Short mmCIF file of C-alpha atoms in Angstrom, two decimals:
data_model
loop_
_atom_site.label_atom_id
_atom_site.label_comp_id
_atom_site.label_asym_id
_atom_site.label_seq_id
_atom_site.Cartn_x
_atom_site.Cartn_y
_atom_site.Cartn_z
CA ASN A 1 59.05 36.77 -27.26
CA ALA A 2 56.32 38.24 -24.52
CA GLY A 3 53.23 37.03 -26.58
CA VAL A 4 50.38 39.59 -25.47
CA THR A 5 50.94 42.16 -23.18
CA GLN A 6 48.32 44.68 -21.60
CA THR A 7 48.54 47.64 -19.75
CA PRO A 8 47.56 48.50 -16.91
CA LYS A 9 47.03 45.46 -14.92
CA PHE A 10 44.62 47.22 -12.40
CA GLN A 11 42.46 50.45 -12.62
CA VAL A 12 40.10 52.24 -10.49
CA LEU A 13 38.02 54.84 -12.27
CA LYS A 14 35.36 57.09 -11.06
CA THR A 15 32.06 57.38 -13.09
CA GLY A 16 32.35 59.69 -16.09
CA GLN A 17 36.15 59.22 -16.20
CA SER A 18 37.80 58.06 -19.47
CA MET A 19 40.75 55.70 -20.05
CA THR A 20 42.49 53.76 -22.67
CA LEU A 21 43.52 50.05 -22.23
CA GLN A 22 46.66 49.20 -24.14
CA CYS A 23 47.45 45.84 -25.79
CA ALA A 24 50.48 44.78 -28.10
CA GLN A 25 51.35 41.27 -29.52
CA ASP A 26 54.70 40.25 -30.97
CA MET A 27 53.57 37.33 -32.53
CA ASN A 28 52.91 38.95 -36.16
CA HIS A 29 49.13 37.90 -36.02
CA ASN A 30 46.58 39.48 -38.25
CA SER A 31 43.58 39.39 -35.77
CA MET A 32 43.18 40.88 -32.46
CA TYR A 33 40.23 41.15 -29.97
CA TRP A 34 39.06 42.75 -26.93
CA TYR A 35 36.90 40.73 -24.46
CA ARG A 36 35.20 41.43 -21.02
CA GLN A 37 34.82 38.74 -18.45
CA ASP A 38 32.28 38.98 -15.77
CA PRO A 39 31.19 36.12 -13.25
CA GLY A 40 29.11 33.38 -14.66
CA MET A 41 29.25 34.97 -18.16
CA GLY A 42 32.43 33.66 -19.67
CA LEU A 43 34.15 35.76 -22.07
CA ARG A 44 32.07 38.39 -24.14
CA LEU A 45 33.59 39.85 -27.36
CA ILE A 46 33.56 43.90 -27.46
CA TYR A 47 35.24 44.55 -30.64
CA TYR A 48 37.79 42.76 -32.90
CA SER A 49 40.09 43.67 -35.66
CA ALA A 50 40.62 41.14 -38.63
CA SER A 51 43.58 42.87 -39.98
CA GLU A 52 45.42 46.28 -39.65
CA GLY A 53 43.12 49.22 -40.57
CA THR A 54 39.62 47.15 -39.89
CA THR A 55 37.61 47.09 -36.67
CA ASP A 56 34.14 45.43 -36.14
CA LYS A 57 31.69 45.26 -33.31
CA GLY A 58 31.33 42.15 -31.18
CA GLU A 59 28.44 41.13 -28.69
CA VAL A 60 28.86 44.34 -26.33
CA PRO A 61 30.39 47.14 -28.06
CA ASN A 62 28.33 49.80 -26.35
CA GLY A 63 30.14 52.21 -24.35
CA TYR A 64 33.64 51.40 -25.80
CA ASN A 65 35.77 52.47 -28.82
CA VAL A 66 38.80 50.81 -30.31
CA SER A 67 41.89 51.66 -32.47
CA ARG A 68 44.05 49.29 -34.37
CA LEU A 69 47.20 51.57 -34.32
CA ASN A 70 49.33 49.06 -36.41
CA LYS A 71 49.51 45.42 -36.77
CA ARG A 72 51.08 45.17 -33.19
CA GLU A 73 48.67 47.27 -31.23
CA PHE A 74 45.21 47.38 -30.43
CA SER A 75 43.66 49.67 -27.78
CA LEU A 76 40.39 50.10 -26.02
CA ARG A 77 38.82 53.19 -24.88
CA LEU A 78 36.22 53.98 -22.52
CA GLU A 79 34.96 57.61 -22.95
CA SER A 80 32.73 57.89 -20.01
CA ALA A 81 33.05 55.03 -17.60
CA ALA A 82 29.96 53.51 -15.92
CA PRO A 83 29.70 50.99 -13.00
CA SER A 84 28.41 48.45 -15.39
CA GLN A 85 31.87 48.48 -17.02
CA THR A 86 33.48 46.94 -13.87
CA SER A 87 34.86 43.80 -15.25
CA VAL A 88 38.22 42.09 -16.20
CA TYR A 89 39.39 42.97 -19.73
CA PHE A 90 41.30 40.62 -21.91
CA CYS A 91 43.07 41.31 -25.07
CA ALA A 92 43.76 38.36 -27.60
CA SER A 93 45.24 37.66 -30.91
CA SER A 94 45.31 34.77 -33.69
CA GLU A 95 46.45 34.09 -36.93
CA SER A 96 43.45 32.89 -38.78
CA LEU A 97 45.24 32.86 -41.96
CA ALA A 98 47.01 29.56 -40.84
CA GLY A 99 43.59 28.13 -40.35
CA SER A 100 44.14 27.63 -36.56
CA TYR A 101 42.11 30.42 -34.82
CA GLU A 102 43.82 29.61 -31.66
CA GLN A 103 43.35 32.59 -29.34
CA TYR A 104 46.46 33.88 -27.46
CA PHE A 105 45.25 35.97 -24.48
CA GLY A 106 47.13 38.64 -22.30
CA PRO A 107 47.14 38.71 -18.63
CA GLY A 108 44.10 40.92 -18.32
CA THR A 109 43.15 44.17 -16.87
CA ARG A 110 41.05 44.45 -13.63
CA LEU A 111 38.91 47.64 -13.83
CA THR A 112 36.53 48.89 -11.09
CA VAL A 113 34.38 51.80 -11.77
CA THR A 114 32.66 53.47 -8.63
CA THR B 1 21.54 33.77 -32.32
CA GLN B 2 23.45 30.66 -31.29
CA LEU B 3 23.83 30.16 -27.50
CA LEU B 4 26.33 28.04 -25.97
CA GLU B 5 25.54 26.32 -22.63
CA GLN B 6 28.09 24.68 -20.36
CA SER B 7 27.11 22.38 -17.31
CA PRO B 8 27.77 22.14 -14.63
CA GLN B 9 28.48 25.53 -13.90
CA PHE B 10 30.58 24.72 -10.79
CA LEU B 11 31.95 21.44 -9.80
CA SER B 12 34.17 20.54 -6.66
CA ILE B 13 35.58 17.20 -6.48
CA GLN B 14 38.30 15.24 -4.53
CA GLU B 15 41.91 14.39 -5.90
CA GLY B 16 41.57 11.25 -7.85
CA GLU B 17 38.09 11.29 -8.90
CA ASN B 18 36.81 11.24 -12.47
CA LEU B 19 34.63 14.01 -13.99
CA THR B 20 32.97 15.24 -17.25
CA VAL B 21 31.79 18.62 -18.31
CA TYR B 22 29.60 19.39 -21.21
CA CYS B 23 29.11 21.89 -23.87
CA ASN B 24 25.76 22.23 -25.87
CA SER B 25 24.76 24.55 -28.78
CA SER B 26 21.39 25.38 -30.23
CA SER B 27 22.83 24.58 -33.66
CA VAL B 28 25.71 22.95 -35.34
CA PHE B 29 29.16 24.01 -34.53
CA SER B 30 31.55 24.60 -37.35
CA SER B 31 34.55 23.85 -35.03
CA LEU B 32 34.82 23.86 -31.50
CA GLN B 33 37.77 24.75 -29.02
CA TRP B 34 38.33 23.92 -25.35
CA TYR B 35 40.32 26.50 -23.27
CA ARG B 36 41.34 26.34 -19.59
CA GLN B 37 41.77 29.50 -17.55
CA GLU B 38 43.68 29.48 -14.26
CA PRO B 39 42.83 32.21 -11.55
CA GLY B 40 44.38 35.68 -12.36
CA GLU B 41 45.51 34.65 -16.05
CA GLY B 42 44.07 34.69 -19.36
CA PRO B 43 42.38 31.37 -21.10
CA VAL B 44 44.80 28.81 -22.77
CA LEU B 45 43.70 26.74 -25.63
CA LEU B 46 43.65 22.87 -24.76
CA VAL B 47 42.25 21.45 -28.12
CA THR B 48 40.18 22.09 -31.28
CA VAL B 49 37.88 19.56 -32.62
CA VAL B 50 36.33 19.86 -36.10
CA THR B 51 34.76 16.56 -37.35
CA GLY B 52 31.48 15.16 -35.80
CA GLY B 53 32.40 11.97 -33.58
CA GLU B 54 35.96 13.08 -33.13
CA VAL B 55 37.84 12.22 -29.98
CA LYS B 56 41.10 13.79 -28.94
CA LYS B 57 43.23 12.96 -25.67
CA LEU B 58 45.67 15.31 -23.93
CA LYS B 59 47.25 13.17 -21.27
CA ARG B 60 44.45 12.62 -18.64
CA LEU B 61 41.87 14.79 -20.57
CA THR B 62 39.69 13.39 -23.30
CA PHE B 63 37.64 15.63 -25.51
CA GLN B 64 34.73 14.21 -27.50
CA PHE B 65 32.75 16.20 -30.27
CA GLY B 66 29.17 14.88 -30.84
CA ASP B 67 28.27 13.17 -34.10
CA ALA B 68 25.70 15.85 -35.10
CA ARG B 69 28.45 18.70 -34.11
CA LYS B 70 26.11 20.17 -31.67
CA ASP B 71 27.67 19.29 -28.35
CA SER B 72 31.06 18.38 -26.92
CA SER B 73 32.24 16.83 -23.56
CA LEU B 74 35.45 16.99 -21.68
CA HIS B 75 36.48 13.82 -19.34
CA ILE B 76 39.20 14.24 -16.89
CA THR B 77 40.58 10.97 -15.42
CA ALA B 78 41.86 11.05 -11.84
CA ALA B 79 41.73 14.57 -11.34
CA GLN B 80 44.55 16.74 -9.82
CA PRO B 81 44.94 19.88 -7.91
CA GLY B 82 46.62 21.35 -10.91
CA ASP B 83 43.49 20.79 -13.12
CA THR B 84 41.56 23.48 -11.15
CA GLY B 85 40.35 26.27 -13.36
CA LEU B 86 37.67 27.57 -15.48
CA TYR B 87 37.09 25.32 -18.50
CA LEU B 88 35.58 27.28 -21.55
CA CYS B 89 34.20 25.91 -24.71
CA ALA B 90 34.19 28.22 -27.70
CA GLU B 91 32.65 28.16 -31.36
CA VAL B 92 35.11 29.00 -33.92
CA LYS B 93 33.04 31.36 -36.45
CA THR B 94 35.52 31.12 -39.57
CA SER B 95 33.33 33.26 -41.64
CA TYR B 96 33.64 36.21 -39.34
CA ASP B 97 37.08 35.48 -38.06
CA LYS B 98 36.06 35.32 -34.50
CA VAL B 99 35.40 32.93 -31.58
CA ILE B 100 32.35 32.93 -29.33
CA PHE B 101 32.75 31.53 -25.71
CA GLY B 102 30.41 29.77 -23.42
CA PRO B 103 30.09 30.62 -19.73
CA GLY B 104 32.30 28.21 -18.58
CA THR B 105 32.65 25.33 -15.87
CA SER B 106 34.53 26.33 -12.69
CA LEU B 107 36.30 23.21 -11.41
CA SER B 108 37.93 22.91 -8.13
CA VAL B 109 40.01 19.90 -7.14
CA ILE B 110 40.50 19.25 -3.50
CA PRO B 111 43.75 17.66 -2.30
#
């Protein structure tokens, strides 16, 4: 039982390049989330998916797109990377139907855009 | 837009000391969570509080939810180096199936 896994762990991009961050969970959770974490700003929600086939914008969606490929996988795409997107990206999942809303996080992807 | 504030932003103390960190909101929380994040890892849930005035204990950690459900505190007794990390409070927005995080308190416990 791996929980939430993310790939890659580290990535360096040049301005304008594109990439996709992958996330998968094996806990059969309905809800999945993408956050970014910057110093002094906590975790900010980029996009989330309450169930397979649905996605919604969070606090900071500009410059990102997401795909809920199936119940297990939720990917985040940067179409044209900018230095302002240098951050640590976390994927999380939760089972809100159980009334818990506990977020289970992956280990993060550290992205630098030069 | 409801804003979560946490104080202090940074805290550095000696092993064995007690400390309290705070989380405040401009409006009422439906429920509130506390997470701890160790360097290089994702946050891990410590506790969820739901009822105004509620107090929960987790070993040396005591969590309190304000009577009006607009604030919460985390008290650590006899801090240890293993308590070092970023402490995040988060509001559960049940209607939207999402959680909104505060900026965090970075705690360093020096041996």
